Amino acid sequence: MTQAIGAPAASVSTTWSRTRALLAGGIAGGPLFLGVGVVQGLSRDSFDFTRNAISQLSLGDLGWIQVASFVLTGVLAIVGAAGIRRALTGTVEGRWVSRLVGVFGASFLLAAVFTADAGAGFPAGAPEVPALSLSWHGALHMLSATAGFLALCAAFLMLARHFAARRRRGWALGSRLVPLGILVGFAASSATVLAFTAGAALGLLWLTAVTARLATTLPPAQN
């Protein structure tokens, strides 16, 4: 981000501070979602990470906690997307990455509304085998997740272009490899749900990492 000629220093400093605040939202979203999911998964009866997806925590008496986690994570991702646009202002990458991350955030809001299906023993009393067919809301949940993570993969590839142009080779390489890891995890989910969870976690944590990296490239705060 560059300072416009003749722009008051205080005004520019305020702009940088707002951009950092927006990026902080994007940084917080992934760890918050995964932290809430892990705590719930370890504490709720009949939930098993080797059999159940974190999305299923939206079901049952305490399901509102996971629904709230979806909503908050989605909002934070959209806030972070606005910060990315400001941090990369005037660039093609800034426009596209912010849009794609915004789609990713919106997918979490949809996942909060359209819950996953019960099955694989969760919640308590559910059939011990996964549902043979998806309900309408389960199908919409899966569709929104698929669209969201595909958008996130595309955002990472655009960020790889940004980092490569600035000779940040490690960040560029990571932003190319992480989408592959996400897709492999999702493809392997038919064999084990842990693969799906690992792929989603990888995407969320890399989004946190690259957003934090963009935050460090902003000019230092002015007092």
mmCIF file of C-alpha atoms in Angstrom:
data_model
loop_
_atom_site.group_PDB
_atom_site.id
_atom_site.type_symbol
_atom_site.label_atom_id
_atom_site.label_comp_id
_atom_site.label_asym_id
_atom_site.label_seq_id
_atom_site.Cartn_x
_atom_site.Cartn_y
_atom_site.Cartn_z
ATOM 1 C CA MET A 1 0.000 0.000 0.000
ATOM 2 C CA THR A 2 1.486 3.329 -0.990
ATOM 3 C CA GLN A 3 0.811 6.779 0.349
ATOM 4 C CA ALA A 4 -0.831 9.189 -2.085
ATOM 5 C CA ILE A 5 1.145 12.372 -2.782
ATOM 6 C CA GLY A 6 -0.025 15.092 -0.469
ATOM 7 C CA ALA A 7 -2.147 12.733 1.651
ATOM 8 C CA PRO A 8 -2.063 13.625 5.368
ATOM 9 C CA ALA A 9 0.120 11.219 7.345
ATOM 10 C CA ALA A 10 -2.596 10.755 9.977
ATOM 11 C CA SER A 11 -5.128 9.761 7.309
ATOM 12 C CA VAL A 12 -2.749 7.212 5.788
ATOM 13 C CA SER A 13 -1.930 5.812 9.227
ATOM 14 C CA THR A 14 -5.643 5.389 9.937
ATOM 15 C CA THR A 15 -6.058 3.528 6.641
ATOM 16 C CA TRP A 16 -3.224 1.153 7.533
ATOM 17 C CA SER A 17 -4.711 0.569 10.983
ATOM 18 C CA ARG A 18 -8.096 -0.297 9.504
ATOM 19 C CA THR A 19 -6.491 -2.673 7.030
ATOM 20 C CA ARG A 20 -4.634 -4.437 9.853
ATOM 21 C CA ALA A 21 -7.853 -4.734 11.827
ATOM 22 C CA LEU A 22 -9.618 -6.334 8.861
ATOM 23 C CA LEU A 23 -6.721 -8.723 8.241
ATOM 24 C CA ALA A 24 -6.775 -9.672 11.934
ATOM 25 C CA GLY A 25 -10.291 -10.977 11.411
ATOM 26 C CA GLY A 26 -9.092 -13.195 8.585
ATOM 27 C CA ILE A 27 -6.197 -14.426 10.711
ATOM 28 C CA ALA A 28 -8.479 -15.398 13.593
ATOM 29 C CA GLY A 29 -11.151 -17.290 11.649
ATOM 30 C CA GLY A 30 -9.371 -20.579 10.944
ATOM 31 C CA PRO A 31 -7.870 -21.185 14.410
ATOM 32 C CA LEU A 32 -11.180 -20.262 16.026
ATOM 33 C CA PHE A 33 -13.153 -22.716 13.899
ATOM 34 C CA LEU A 34 -10.688 -25.553 14.421
ATOM 35 C CA GLY A 35 -10.316 -24.842 18.132
ATOM 36 C CA VAL A 36 -14.067 -24.871 18.725
ATOM 37 C CA GLY A 37 -14.371 -28.051 16.660
ATOM 38 C CA VAL A 38 -11.626 -29.885 18.536
ATOM 39 C CA VAL A 39 -12.974 -28.924 21.975
ATOM 40 C CA GLN A 40 -16.474 -30.009 21.037
ATOM 41 C CA GLY A 41 -15.307 -33.192 19.359
ATOM 42 C CA LEU A 42 -13.427 -34.240 22.480
ATOM 43 C CA SER A 43 -16.234 -33.372 24.863
ATOM 44 C CA ARG A 44 -19.476 -34.407 23.136
ATOM 45 C CA ASP A 45 -20.783 -37.919 23.641
ATOM 46 C CA SER A 46 -20.533 -40.360 20.726
ATOM 47 C CA PHE A 47 -18.486 -38.027 18.512
ATOM 48 C CA ASP A 48 -15.456 -39.711 16.960
ATOM 49 C CA PHE A 49 -13.006 -37.819 14.737
ATOM 50 C CA THR A 50 -12.249 -41.017 12.838
ATOM 51 C CA ARG A 51 -15.923 -41.422 11.896
ATOM 52 C CA ASN A 52 -17.564 -38.004 12.120
ATOM 53 C CA ALA A 53 -17.010 -34.685 10.372
ATOM 54 C CA ILE A 54 -16.799 -31.465 12.370
ATOM 55 C CA SER A 55 -19.890 -30.265 10.488
ATOM 56 C CA GLN A 56 -21.967 -32.858 12.322
ATOM 57 C CA LEU A 57 -21.360 -31.009 15.571
ATOM 58 C CA SER A 58 -24.155 -28.674 14.395
ATOM 59 C CA LEU A 59 -26.581 -31.459 15.348
ATOM 60 C CA GLY A 60 -27.993 -32.314 18.762
ATOM 61 C CA ASP A 61 -28.743 -30.226 21.841
ATOM 62 C CA LEU A 62 -25.426 -28.371 21.721
ATOM 63 C CA GLY A 63 -25.467 -27.962 17.958
ATOM 64 C CA TRP A 64 -25.983 -24.216 18.304
ATOM 65 C CA ILE A 65 -22.328 -23.894 19.331
ATOM 66 C CA GLN A 66 -21.091 -25.250 16.011
ATOM 67 C CA VAL A 67 -23.692 -23.234 14.101
ATOM 68 C CA ALA A 68 -22.383 -20.102 15.816
ATOM 69 C CA SER A 69 -18.838 -21.169 14.954
ATOM 70 C CA PHE A 70 -19.779 -21.470 11.279
ATOM 71 C CA VAL A 71 -21.377 -18.012 11.311
ATOM 72 C CA LEU A 72 -18.498 -16.321 13.142
ATOM 73 C CA THR A 73 -15.860 -17.987 10.959
ATOM 74 C CA GLY A 74 -17.733 -16.971 7.812
ATOM 75 C CA VAL A 75 -18.008 -13.368 8.963
ATOM 76 C CA LEU A 76 -14.316 -13.259 9.905
ATOM 77 C CA ALA A 77 -13.319 -14.685 6.506
ATOM 78 C CA ILE A 78 -15.363 -12.009 4.727
ATOM 79 C CA VAL A 79 -13.810 -9.334 6.930
ATOM 80 C CA GLY A 80 -10.373 -10.747 6.122
ATOM 81 C CA ALA A 81 -11.241 -10.673 2.413
ATOM 82 C CA ALA A 82 -11.888 -6.935 2.701
ATOM 83 C CA GLY A 83 -8.505 -6.554 4.383
ATOM 84 C CA ILE A 84 -6.783 -8.498 1.600
ATOM 85 C CA ARG A 85 -8.342 -6.227 -1.014
ATOM 86 C CA ARG A 86 -7.002 -3.181 0.827
ATOM 87 C CA ALA A 87 -3.568 -4.733 1.417
ATOM 88 C CA LEU A 88 -3.234 -5.599 -2.279
ATOM 89 C CA THR A 89 -5.031 -2.524 -3.543
ATOM 90 C CA GLY A 90 -4.621 -1.757 -7.227
ATOM 91 C CA THR A 91 -3.612 -5.303 -8.190
ATOM 92 C CA VAL A 92 -5.424 -8.026 -10.085
ATOM 93 C CA GLU A 93 -4.553 -10.458 -7.282
ATOM 94 C CA GLY A 94 -6.110 -8.170 -4.691
ATOM 95 C CA ARG A 95 -9.412 -8.034 -6.547
ATOM 96 C CA TRP A 96 -9.655 -11.759 -7.225
ATOM 97 C CA VAL A 97 -8.288 -13.088 -3.953
ATOM 98 C CA SER A 98 -10.682 -10.913 -1.964
ATOM 99 C CA ARG A 99 -13.642 -12.101 -4.044
ATOM 100 C CA LEU A 100 -12.668 -15.762 -3.759
ATOM 101 C CA VAL A 101 -12.043 -15.581 -0.014
ATOM 102 C CA GLY A 102 -15.385 -13.784 0.292
ATOM 103 C CA VAL A 103 -17.052 -16.746 -1.444
ATOM 104 C CA PHE A 104 -15.266 -19.038 1.000
ATOM 105 C CA GLY A 105 -16.637 -17.029 3.925
ATOM 106 C CA ALA A 106 -20.145 -17.075 2.461
ATOM 107 C CA SER A 107 -19.968 -20.867 2.190
ATOM 108 C CA PHE A 108 -19.576 -21.052 5.979
ATOM 109 C CA LEU A 109 -22.696 -18.932 6.429
ATOM 110 C CA LEU A 110 -24.607 -21.325 4.187
ATOM 111 C CA ALA A 111 -23.186 -24.301 6.099
ATOM 112 C CA ALA A 112 -24.618 -22.793 9.272
ATOM 113 C CA VAL A 113 -28.094 -22.633 7.738
ATOM 114 C CA PHE A 114 -28.058 -26.007 5.957
ATOM 115 C CA THR A 115 -26.797 -28.537 8.482
ATOM 116 C CA ALA A 116 -25.000 -31.792 7.756
ATOM 117 C CA ASP A 117 -26.814 -35.120 8.057
ATOM 118 C CA ALA A 118 -26.698 -37.351 11.113
ATOM 119 C CA GLY A 119 -24.929 -40.677 10.803
ATOM 120 C CA ALA A 120 -21.938 -42.773 11.838
ATOM 121 C CA GLY A 121 -23.251 -42.847 15.389
ATOM 122 C CA PHE A 122 -23.623 -39.076 15.859
ATOM 123 C CA PRO A 123 -25.555 -37.576 17.460
ATOM 124 C CA ALA A 124 -26.318 -40.265 20.021
ATOM 125 C CA GLY A 125 -28.924 -42.645 18.662
ATOM 126 C CA ALA A 126 -28.098 -41.977 15.006
ATOM 127 C CA PRO A 127 -27.470 -45.011 12.745
ATOM 128 C CA GLU A 128 -23.995 -46.471 13.146
ATOM 129 C CA VAL A 129 -23.376 -46.277 9.404
ATOM 130 C CA PRO A 130 -23.120 -43.062 7.348
ATOM 131 C CA ALA A 131 -26.320 -41.956 5.634
ATOM 132 C CA LEU A 132 -26.739 -43.779 2.315
ATOM 133 C CA SER A 133 -28.227 -40.694 0.668
ATOM 134 C CA LEU A 134 -28.102 -36.999 1.480
ATOM 135 C CA SER A 135 -31.102 -35.027 2.659
ATOM 136 C CA TRP A 136 -31.830 -31.761 0.848
ATOM 137 C CA HIS A 137 -30.139 -29.739 3.592
ATOM 138 C CA GLY A 138 -27.231 -32.183 3.771
ATOM 139 C CA ALA A 139 -26.762 -31.882 0.005
ATOM 140 C CA LEU A 140 -26.772 -28.074 0.202
ATOM 141 C CA HIS A 141 -24.301 -28.234 3.076
ATOM 142 C CA MET A 142 -21.951 -30.392 1.027
ATOM 143 C CA LEU A 143 -22.399 -28.235 -2.071
ATOM 144 C CA SER A 144 -21.614 -25.036 -0.190
ATOM 145 C CA ALA A 145 -18.506 -26.592 1.374
ATOM 146 C CA THR A 146 -17.293 -27.838 -2.000
ATOM 147 C CA ALA A 147 -17.806 -24.462 -3.671
ATOM 148 C CA GLY A 148 -16.181 -22.653 -0.753
ATOM 149 C CA PHE A 149 -13.026 -24.740 -0.659
ATOM 150 C CA LEU A 150 -12.661 -24.676 -4.446
ATOM 151 C CA ALA A 151 -12.829 -20.884 -4.252
ATOM 152 C CA LEU A 152 -10.203 -20.971 -1.502
ATOM 153 C CA CYS A 153 -7.926 -23.137 -3.663
ATOM 154 C CA ALA A 154 -8.269 -20.631 -6.493
ATOM 155 C CA ALA A 155 -7.468 -17.787 -4.079
ATOM 156 C CA PHE A 156 -4.267 -19.548 -3.021
ATOM 157 C CA LEU A 157 -3.190 -19.961 -6.633
ATOM 158 C CA MET A 158 -3.720 -16.239 -7.212
ATOM 159 C CA LEU A 159 -1.680 -15.506 -4.091
ATOM 160 C CA ALA A 160 1.068 -17.778 -5.436
ATOM 161 C CA ARG A 161 1.260 -15.444 -8.418
ATOM 162 C CA HIS A 162 1.477 -12.452 -6.080
ATOM 163 C CA PHE A 163 4.249 -13.996 -3.975
ATOM 164 C CA ALA A 164 6.202 -15.225 -7.008
ATOM 165 C CA ALA A 165 6.219 -11.746 -8.532
ATOM 166 C CA ARG A 166 7.784 -10.466 -5.301
ATOM 167 C CA ARG A 167 10.327 -13.317 -5.096
ATOM 168 C CA ARG A 168 8.689 -14.859 -2.014
ATOM 169 C CA ARG A 169 9.421 -18.328 -3.364
ATOM 170 C CA GLY A 170 8.535 -20.275 -0.223
ATOM 171 C CA TRP A 171 5.165 -18.576 0.099
ATOM 172 C CA ALA A 172 4.524 -19.019 -3.616
ATOM 173 C CA LEU A 173 5.360 -22.729 -3.445
ATOM 174 C CA GLY A 174 3.179 -23.241 -0.382
ATOM 175 C CA SER A 175 0.270 -21.462 -2.044
ATOM 176 C CA ARG A 176 0.558 -23.858 -4.984
ATOM 177 C CA LEU A 177 0.916 -27.032 -2.913
ATOM 178 C CA VAL A 178 -1.812 -26.389 -0.335
ATOM 179 C CA PRO A 179 -4.655 -26.528 -2.911
ATOM 180 C CA LEU A 180 -3.313 -29.930 -3.962
ATOM 181 C CA GLY A 181 -3.358 -31.078 -0.340
ATOM 182 C CA ILE A 182 -6.949 -29.872 0.088
ATOM 183 C CA LEU A 183 -8.126 -31.683 -3.032
ATOM 184 C CA VAL A 184 -6.300 -34.887 -2.070
ATOM 185 C CA GLY A 185 -7.888 -34.766 1.379
ATOM 186 C CA PHE A 186 -11.354 -34.297 -0.050
ATOM 187 C CA ALA A 187 -10.839 -37.065 -2.614
ATOM 188 C CA ALA A 188 -9.710 -39.459 0.114
ATOM 189 C CA SER A 189 -12.712 -38.679 2.319
ATOM 190 C CA SER A 190 -14.542 -41.708 0.928
ATOM 191 C CA ALA A 191 -11.916 -43.864 2.643
ATOM 192 C CA THR A 192 -11.679 -41.936 5.906
ATOM 193 C CA VAL A 193 -13.352 -38.783 7.190
ATOM 194 C CA LEU A 194 -10.042 -37.797 8.776
ATOM 195 C CA ALA A 195 -8.712 -37.034 5.294
ATOM 196 C CA PHE A 196 -11.538 -34.549 4.732
ATOM 197 C CA THR A 197 -10.917 -32.949 8.127
ATOM 198 C CA ALA A 198 -7.184 -32.710 7.445
ATOM 199 C CA GLY A 199 -7.757 -31.126 4.020
ATOM 200 C CA ALA A 200 -10.150 -28.544 5.443
ATOM 201 C CA ALA A 201 -7.809 -27.782 8.354
ATOM 202 C CA LEU A 202 -4.904 -27.313 5.953
ATOM 203 C CA GLY A 203 -6.889 -24.769 3.958
ATOM 204 C CA LEU A 204 -8.013 -22.838 7.031
ATOM 205 C CA LEU A 205 -4.535 -22.693 8.545
ATOM 206 C CA TRP A 206 -2.864 -21.650 5.294
ATOM 207 C CA LEU A 207 -5.425 -18.866 4.918
ATOM 208 C CA THR A 208 -4.418 -17.699 8.392
ATOM 209 C CA ALA A 209 -0.733 -17.897 7.462
ATOM 210 C CA VAL A 210 -0.945 -15.988 4.176
ATOM 211 C CA THR A 211 -3.224 -13.343 5.679
ATOM 212 C CA ALA A 212 -0.728 -12.843 8.503
ATOM 213 C CA ARG A 213 2.051 -12.606 5.912
ATOM 214 C CA LEU A 214 0.174 -9.874 4.045
ATOM 215 C CA ALA A 215 -0.315 -8.019 7.315
ATOM 216 C CA THR A 216 3.458 -7.940 7.888
ATOM 217 C CA THR A 217 4.015 -6.295 4.500
ATOM 218 C CA LEU A 218 2.005 -3.220 5.429
ATOM 219 C CA PRO A 219 3.957 -0.072 6.366
ATOM 220 C CA PRO A 220 4.681 0.233 10.099
ATOM 221 C CA ALA A 221 2.038 1.865 12.243
ATOM 222 C CA GLN A 222 2.442 5.577 12.815
ATOM 223 C CA ASN A 223 1.943 7.081 16.254
#
